[in-house]
Short mmCIF file of C-alpha atoms in Angstrom, two decimals:
data_model
loop_
_atom_site.label_atom_id
_atom_site.label_comp_id
_atom_site.label_asym_id
_atom_site.label_seq_id
_atom_site.Cartn_x
_atom_site.Cartn_y
_atom_site.Cartn_z
CA MET A 17 98.17 104.34 156.11
CA HIS A 18 101.60 105.99 157.09
CA PRO A 19 101.96 108.78 154.10
CA MET A 20 105.58 109.34 152.62
CA LEU A 21 106.28 111.78 150.02
CA LYS A 22 107.80 109.49 147.05
CA PRO A 23 111.78 110.10 147.70
CA ALA A 24 112.53 109.47 144.15
CA LEU A 25 111.06 112.71 143.15
CA ARG A 26 113.17 115.86 144.12
CA ARG A 27 111.45 118.72 145.69
CA ALA A 28 111.92 122.32 145.01
CA TRP A 29 110.12 125.69 145.41
CA ARG A 30 109.14 127.41 142.17
CA GLY A 31 108.55 130.65 144.23
CA ARG A 32 106.75 131.71 147.67
CA ASN A 33 103.80 129.57 147.38
CA THR A 34 104.47 126.67 144.82
CA VAL A 35 106.39 123.64 145.04
CA GLN A 36 107.22 121.40 142.47
CA PHE A 37 107.98 117.78 142.91
CA GLY A 38 109.89 115.96 140.16
CA VAL A 39 112.72 117.20 137.86
CA THR A 40 111.26 116.15 134.20
CA PRO A 41 108.32 117.22 132.49
CA ALA A 42 107.27 113.53 132.24
CA HIS A 43 106.58 113.10 135.87
CA ALA A 44 106.69 116.49 137.58
CA VAL A 45 103.92 117.85 139.66
CA THR A 46 103.31 121.49 140.98
CA LEU A 47 100.99 121.93 144.01
CA GLY A 48 99.96 125.38 145.41
CA PRO A 49 99.18 127.59 147.23
CA MET A 50 101.86 126.64 149.77
CA ASP A 51 102.72 128.69 152.73
CA ILE A 52 105.77 128.33 155.10
CA ALA A 53 103.83 126.18 157.70
CA THR A 54 102.55 123.56 154.89
CA GLY A 55 106.10 123.50 153.56
CA SER A 56 107.70 122.49 156.99
CA PHE A 57 104.63 119.53 157.28
CA LEU A 58 105.86 118.18 154.06
CA GLU A 59 109.06 116.93 156.31
CA LEU A 60 106.83 115.12 158.40
CA LEU A 61 105.33 112.82 155.22
CA ASP A 62 108.26 110.38 155.64
CA GLY A 63 106.21 107.27 156.19
CA THR A 64 106.94 107.24 160.05
CA ARG A 65 103.81 108.33 161.30
CA GLY A 66 99.96 107.34 160.73
CA MET A 67 97.25 110.31 160.36
CA PRO A 68 96.43 110.64 164.07
CA LEU A 69 100.33 111.56 164.92
CA LEU A 70 100.30 113.66 161.69
CA ARG A 71 97.30 115.83 162.93
CA GLU A 72 98.57 116.05 166.43
CA GLU A 73 102.13 117.32 164.95
CA ALA A 74 100.62 119.67 162.52
CA ARG A 75 98.95 121.50 165.50
CA ALA A 76 102.19 122.33 166.57
CA LEU A 77 102.62 124.38 163.20
CA ASP A 78 99.14 126.08 163.74
CA LEU A 79 97.79 123.62 161.08
CA SER A 80 94.16 122.40 161.45
CA ASP A 81 92.97 118.71 161.04
CA ARG A 82 91.17 119.86 158.04
CA HIS A 83 94.07 121.51 156.50
CA VAL A 84 96.22 118.48 156.91
CA ASP A 85 93.57 115.86 155.64
CA ILE A 86 92.77 118.01 152.75
CA LEU A 87 96.72 118.30 151.78
CA VAL A 88 97.30 114.54 152.24
CA ALA A 89 94.28 114.01 149.75
CA ARG A 90 95.85 116.42 147.10
CA LEU A 91 98.87 114.78 147.53
CA ALA A 92 97.60 111.39 147.12
CA ALA A 93 95.68 112.90 144.03
CA ALA A 94 98.41 114.01 142.29
CA GLY A 95 100.29 110.58 142.91
CA LEU A 96 103.18 112.33 144.92
CA LEU A 97 102.58 109.65 148.38
CA ASP A 98 103.55 106.36 148.89
CA ASP A 99 103.14 104.06 151.99
CA PRO A 100 105.88 101.66 153.15
CA GLU A 101 103.05 99.22 154.46
CA ALA A 102 101.12 99.22 151.09
CA GLY A 103 100.92 97.11 147.90
CA GLY A 104 99.62 93.64 149.47
CA PRO A 105 101.07 90.51 150.68
CA GLU A 106 103.51 90.07 147.62
CA ALA A 107 104.78 93.52 148.24
CA ALA A 108 105.26 92.54 152.20
CA ALA A 109 106.89 89.23 151.36
CA LEU A 110 109.39 91.15 149.23
CA ARG A 111 109.75 93.76 152.33
CA ARG A 112 111.10 90.58 154.34
CA ARG A 113 113.71 89.89 151.82
CA ALA A 114 115.86 92.62 152.98
CA GLU A 115 119.05 91.40 150.79
CA VAL A 116 116.52 91.08 147.54
CA LEU A 117 114.91 94.32 148.34
CA ASP A 118 118.43 96.30 148.51
CA ARG A 119 119.33 95.09 145.32
CA GLN A 120 115.89 96.27 143.60
CA ARG A 121 115.53 99.54 145.44
CA SER A 122 116.18 101.61 142.12
CA ASP A 123 113.88 99.55 140.27
CA ALA A 124 111.34 100.12 142.96
CA ALA A 125 111.79 103.77 142.94
CA SER A 126 111.56 103.91 139.21
CA LEU A 127 108.41 101.99 139.28
CA SER A 128 107.00 104.19 142.56
CA VAL A 129 107.63 107.24 139.87
CA VAL A 130 105.60 105.66 136.96
CA HIS A 131 102.73 103.64 138.88
CA PRO A 132 101.26 106.67 141.17
CA SER A 133 99.15 104.60 143.46
CA PRO A 134 100.63 103.81 147.22
CA GLY A 135 102.78 100.56 147.17
CA GLY A 136 101.79 100.20 143.10
CA GLY A 137 105.45 100.15 142.66
CA LEU A 138 106.19 97.48 144.45
CA ARG A 139 103.46 95.48 143.88
CA ARG A 140 104.32 95.68 140.49
CA LEU A 141 108.18 94.53 141.30
CA ALA A 142 107.01 91.85 143.40
CA ALA A 143 104.68 90.44 140.95
CA ARG A 144 107.65 90.16 138.37
CA GLY A 145 108.87 87.23 140.21
CA ALA A 146 106.07 84.85 138.92
CA MET A 147 106.51 85.96 135.36
CA ARG A 148 108.50 83.73 133.03
CA VAL A 149 109.88 85.34 129.86
CA GLN A 150 111.65 83.32 126.88
CA VAL A 151 114.67 84.70 125.10
CA ARG A 152 115.32 83.21 121.86
CA GLY A 153 118.75 84.01 121.08
CA ALA A 154 122.12 84.38 123.47
CA GLY A 155 124.15 86.65 121.14
CA ARG A 156 125.63 89.96 122.19
CA VAL A 157 121.39 91.30 122.26
CA GLY A 158 119.78 88.29 123.56
CA ALA A 159 122.17 87.40 126.22
CA VAL A 160 122.32 90.66 127.49
CA ILE A 161 118.53 91.16 127.63
CA ALA A 162 118.04 87.67 129.52
CA SER A 163 120.33 89.11 132.21
CA VAL A 164 118.73 92.44 132.53
CA LEU A 165 115.39 90.89 132.96
CA SER A 166 116.72 88.38 135.63
CA ALA A 167 118.30 91.05 137.29
CA SER A 168 115.27 93.06 137.21
CA GLY A 169 113.39 90.16 138.99
CA VAL A 170 111.64 88.46 136.70
CA GLY A 171 111.48 85.02 138.21
CA HIS A 172 111.56 82.81 135.34
CA VAL A 173 113.99 83.48 132.13
CA ASP A 174 114.34 80.55 129.84
CA VAL A 175 117.16 80.95 127.22
CA LEU A 176 117.14 78.90 123.90
CA ASP A 177 119.98 79.04 121.25
CA GLY A 178 122.22 76.54 119.43
CA GLY A 179 125.91 76.24 118.82
CA ARG A 180 128.80 77.13 121.11
CA THR A 181 129.84 80.86 122.10
CA GLU A 182 132.19 82.59 119.76
CA PRO A 183 134.66 85.39 120.85
CA TRP A 184 132.49 87.94 118.83
CA ASP A 185 129.33 86.65 120.96
CA VAL A 186 131.32 88.06 124.35
CA ALA A 187 129.75 91.19 125.88
CA PRO A 188 129.65 93.47 128.92
CA GLY A 189 126.71 92.29 130.84
CA GLY A 190 126.06 89.62 128.27
CA LEU A 191 128.24 85.85 127.93
CA PRO A 192 131.58 86.29 129.59
CA ALA A 193 135.16 85.42 127.77
CA SER A 194 135.19 82.22 129.80
CA ALA A 195 131.95 80.96 127.81
CA VAL A 196 133.50 80.80 124.63
CA GLY A 197 133.83 77.31 123.48
CA GLU A 198 130.84 76.26 125.47
CA ARG A 199 127.40 75.84 124.38
CA ARG A 200 125.16 78.92 124.01
CA ASP A 201 122.32 77.80 125.76
CA VAL A 202 124.11 76.46 129.01
CA SER A 203 126.09 79.45 129.31
CA ALA A 204 123.12 81.98 128.72
CA ARG A 205 121.43 79.94 131.73
CA GLN A 206 124.25 80.44 133.78
CA LEU A 207 124.21 83.92 133.08
CA VAL A 208 120.55 84.12 134.00
CA ARG A 209 121.32 82.49 137.42
CA ARG A 210 124.08 84.68 138.28
CA SER A 211 122.06 87.86 137.47
CA ALA A 212 119.05 86.92 139.58
CA VAL A 213 118.06 88.61 142.68
CA GLY A 214 117.56 86.10 145.57
CA GLY A 215 116.48 82.46 145.55
CA PRO A 216 114.13 80.68 143.57
CA ARG A 217 110.67 81.91 143.48
CA ARG A 218 108.12 80.16 145.62
CA THR A 219 104.41 79.92 145.28
CA ALA A 220 101.37 78.69 147.40
CA GLY A 221 99.57 75.80 146.19
CA ALA A 222 95.65 75.09 146.69
CA ASP A 223 96.13 73.91 150.03
CA GLY A 224 97.96 76.77 150.95
CA ALA A 225 101.53 74.89 151.25
CA THR A 226 104.24 76.48 149.54
CA GLY A 227 106.81 74.93 146.75
CA ALA A 228 109.25 75.75 144.35
CA ARG A 229 107.00 76.22 140.94
CA PRO A 230 109.01 74.35 138.09
CA ALA A 231 109.83 77.10 135.37
CA GLU A 232 108.11 74.82 132.71
CA GLU A 233 104.76 74.88 134.32
CA ALA A 234 104.48 78.79 134.59
CA PRO A 235 102.52 80.31 131.23
CA LEU A 236 104.75 82.38 129.30
CA SER A 237 104.33 85.98 129.92
CA LEU A 238 106.45 87.13 126.95
CA VAL A 239 108.73 85.71 124.25
CA VAL A 240 111.46 88.19 123.29
CA LEU A 241 113.14 86.88 119.73
CA ALA A 242 116.80 88.44 119.62
CA PRO A 243 118.38 85.87 117.10
CA ARG A 244 121.96 86.49 116.11
CA ASP A 245 121.13 86.70 112.77
CA GLY A 246 119.74 90.06 112.60
CA LEU A 247 117.80 89.42 109.24
CA SER A 248 115.15 87.28 111.17
CA VAL A 249 114.30 90.38 113.12
CA TYR A 250 114.49 92.68 110.54
CA ALA A 251 112.14 90.44 108.12
CA PRO A 252 110.72 87.69 110.77
CA GLU A 253 109.29 84.36 109.13
CA PRO A 254 105.51 84.52 109.61
CA ASP A 255 105.46 80.68 110.19
CA ALA A 256 108.03 80.93 113.07
CA SER A 257 105.15 82.92 115.57
CA ALA A 258 102.22 81.08 114.28
CA SER A 259 102.18 79.01 117.47
CA TRP A 260 102.53 82.26 119.75
CA ILE A 261 99.74 83.63 117.51
CA ALA A 262 97.37 80.96 117.85
CA SER A 263 98.03 80.76 121.90
CA GLY A 264 97.60 84.56 122.09
CA THR A 265 101.29 84.77 123.62
CA PRO A 266 102.91 88.41 123.17
CA HIS A 267 106.50 88.31 121.29
CA LEU A 268 108.84 91.41 121.05
CA TYR A 269 111.41 91.26 118.33
CA ALA A 270 115.22 92.63 119.17
CA GLY A 271 118.49 92.65 117.10
CA VAL A 272 121.33 94.26 115.19
CA ILE A 273 121.55 93.85 111.21
CA GLU A 274 124.07 95.47 109.08
CA ALA A 275 124.87 98.03 111.81
CA THR A 276 121.19 98.96 112.29
CA GLY A 277 119.56 98.31 115.77
CA VAL A 278 115.85 97.24 115.49
CA VAL A 279 113.31 97.14 118.49
CA GLY A 280 109.85 95.82 118.04
CA PRO A 281 107.34 95.49 116.93
CA LEU A 282 105.78 94.00 120.38
CA VAL A 283 102.88 91.87 118.87
CA LEU A 284 99.76 91.25 120.36
CA PRO A 285 98.09 88.46 118.78
CA GLY A 286 94.82 89.39 117.54
CA GLY A 287 95.44 93.24 118.25
CA THR A 288 98.64 94.41 116.72
CA GLY A 289 100.32 93.54 113.30
CA CYS A 290 102.60 90.54 113.25
CA ALA A 291 105.48 89.10 111.18
CA GLY A 292 102.73 88.13 108.73
CA CYS A 293 101.32 91.47 108.62
CA LEU A 294 104.88 93.30 108.42
CA ALA A 295 105.53 90.70 105.23
CA LEU A 296 102.33 91.55 103.58
CA HIS A 297 102.98 95.53 103.84
CA ARG A 298 106.26 95.34 102.43
CA ALA A 299 105.25 93.12 99.57
CA ASP A 300 102.64 96.13 99.01
CA ARG A 301 104.88 98.81 98.88
CA ASP A 302 107.72 96.85 96.92
CA PRO A 303 106.72 94.14 94.68
CA GLN A 304 110.68 93.03 94.44
CA TRP A 305 110.81 92.69 98.33
CA PRO A 306 109.86 88.66 98.54
CA ARG A 307 112.28 88.02 95.74
CA MET A 308 114.95 89.79 97.32
CA LEU A 309 114.23 88.25 100.73
CA ALA A 310 114.64 84.98 99.42
CA GLN A 311 117.50 85.59 98.13
CA TRP A 312 119.16 86.96 101.01
CA LYS A 313 117.81 83.77 103.00
CA SER A 314 118.72 81.09 100.88
CA GLY A 315 121.94 82.34 99.35
CA ARG A 316 125.46 81.76 100.81
CA ARG A 317 126.55 84.26 102.95
CA ARG A 318 129.81 85.76 102.44
CA ALA A 319 130.76 86.63 105.85
CA ALA A 320 129.87 84.55 109.06
CA VAL A 321 130.40 87.18 111.66
CA PRO A 322 127.42 89.54 112.11
CA ALA A 323 128.02 93.40 111.55
CA CYS A 324 126.87 93.94 115.20
CA ASP A 325 128.77 96.52 116.73
CA LEU A 326 129.00 96.22 120.54
CA GLY A 327 127.83 99.76 122.12
CA LEU A 328 124.82 99.52 119.60
CA ALA A 329 124.15 95.60 120.34
CA THR A 330 124.16 96.96 124.13
CA ALA A 331 121.68 99.75 123.20
CA VAL A 332 119.19 97.54 121.47
CA ALA A 333 119.42 95.12 124.22
CA GLY A 334 118.83 97.73 127.00
CA LEU A 335 116.02 99.31 125.10
CA ALA A 336 114.24 95.97 124.35
CA ALA A 337 114.52 94.93 127.99
CA ALA A 338 113.02 98.16 129.01
CA HIS A 339 110.14 97.56 126.72
CA ALA A 340 109.70 94.32 127.87
CA LEU A 341 109.85 95.11 131.56
CA CYS A 342 107.28 97.92 130.76
CA PHE A 343 104.81 95.16 129.30
CA LEU A 344 105.19 92.90 132.07
CA ASP A 345 104.52 95.89 134.59
CA GLY A 346 101.07 96.35 132.75
CA GLU A 347 101.56 99.19 130.42
CA LEU A 348 102.01 99.18 126.67
CA PRO A 349 105.23 100.60 125.66
CA ALA A 350 105.91 102.29 122.04
CA SER A 351 107.04 99.56 120.22
CA THR A 352 103.38 97.85 120.54
CA GLY A 353 102.77 97.36 116.98
CA ALA A 354 105.68 99.81 116.06
CA ARG A 355 109.33 99.32 114.93
CA TRP A 356 112.21 101.47 116.37
CA GLU A 357 115.33 101.57 114.24
CA ALA A 358 118.99 103.41 114.64
CA ALA A 359 121.86 102.97 112.43
CA LEU A 360 125.26 103.72 112.83
CA PRO A 361 126.92 106.41 112.60
CA LEU A 362 124.25 108.72 113.71
CA LEU A 363 122.03 106.53 115.82
CA GLU A 364 118.99 108.66 115.28
CA TRP A 365 116.32 106.58 116.46
CA ARG A 366 113.18 106.85 114.32
CA THR A 367 109.68 104.81 114.53
CA GLU A 368 107.34 103.33 112.15
CA ARG A 369 103.88 101.92 113.02
CA LEU A 370 103.32 98.36 111.82
CA GLY A 371 99.46 98.02 111.33
CA PRO A 372 97.64 94.97 110.81
CA HIS A 373 97.23 93.80 107.23
CA VAL A 374 93.58 92.97 106.37
CA ASN A 375 94.82 89.64 104.46
CA CYS A 376 96.95 88.38 107.16
CA ALA A 377 95.68 85.08 108.70
CA CYS A 378 96.31 86.56 112.25
CA GLY A 379 93.03 88.12 112.20
CA ALA A 380 94.20 91.52 113.61
CA GLY A 381 93.09 93.51 110.41
CA GLY A 382 89.71 92.80 110.43
CA GLN A 383 89.43 94.50 113.97
CA THR A 384 87.97 97.93 114.72
CA GLU A 385 89.68 100.89 116.29
CA GLY A 386 87.71 100.25 119.43
CA GLU A 387 88.43 96.63 119.35
CA LEU A 388 92.01 97.20 118.92
CA THR A 389 92.32 99.08 122.04
CA SER A 390 89.92 96.91 123.87
CA THR A 391 92.46 93.88 122.76
CA SER A 392 95.38 95.97 124.09
CA GLY A 393 94.02 96.71 127.30
CA ALA A 394 93.05 93.49 128.28
CA ALA A 395 96.36 92.45 127.36
CA ARG A 396 97.80 94.96 129.57
CA ASP A 397 95.51 94.25 132.38
CA THR A 398 96.53 90.50 132.34
CA MET A 399 99.98 91.29 132.71
CA ALA A 400 99.64 93.57 135.68
CA GLY A 401 96.76 91.38 137.33
#
């Protein structure tokens, strides 16, 4: 082990004998008591020395071997240490691709803060390369989500949509102005390729040989539904997600409708509320909801251009992509079984829990709280594994 204090966390003395690692309350850790000699020793934890050399140099500071071992153990237990050689073979392979890792150093630094074990951040970053995400929709929201996921190291990002790119589909980080008039799906896939870091991911076969694995053979890790028609996100059609419920495929909704941004829910089939649960809950609260929804879906639209503000669409796409990456990295984001909404002009984000409905065919409503936790944990472990 070559201990290294996580570079992403700024360090400051809170007083004469206490050191704080990190600035923000979410990830800051204080450690003490700490004397001047021990503080000087911290400068040696830069990943270039193994424990024998660290003990040797600590003696010059009048620090005993036992003091060094206890300090390193405390730092490791607090999640403050990294190891430039940890993370397993996938992380080692990523380190050898210097041009790729340079593009993703900020992502790796962020993951090292969130996942405290040595090499844990880089291991998760490397694991993204084997994942496949399908984004349904290539408008101002969906195209940006696809490009962010690709640039964040997700190995296979499929984009599905129909029609041709309209001028109002263009967005920074999304479809460029040169794509106007071209097929949306073709333009979106080109965007994904331009955004990707490195070349195509390669996987090892049963005989140890390596070869490019076709994207269509990789199982879907997540589906992101970001249709250009925001009504399909605000009031998703249960039948449209039936195949994902049946196959156990996690899916996340994101979009903009009438100057209102929506992120979530992230649906874990059999564990959290789905589109069918949402429809049933709404009908319970408002008996007129199904009648109005049928009119909105079947009636002739007065305007073909969606009320999708560029700033709001970009914010929704960024938040949705961050939630998707959080899930792919093995955690359950706040959109799990919940919906986040923000409306112009104030843009105050609010959240609404969307629990399972006992009458929904998805079956999530029949579970106990303990079973729900177990199901969610299993999904998280599968993604992290």
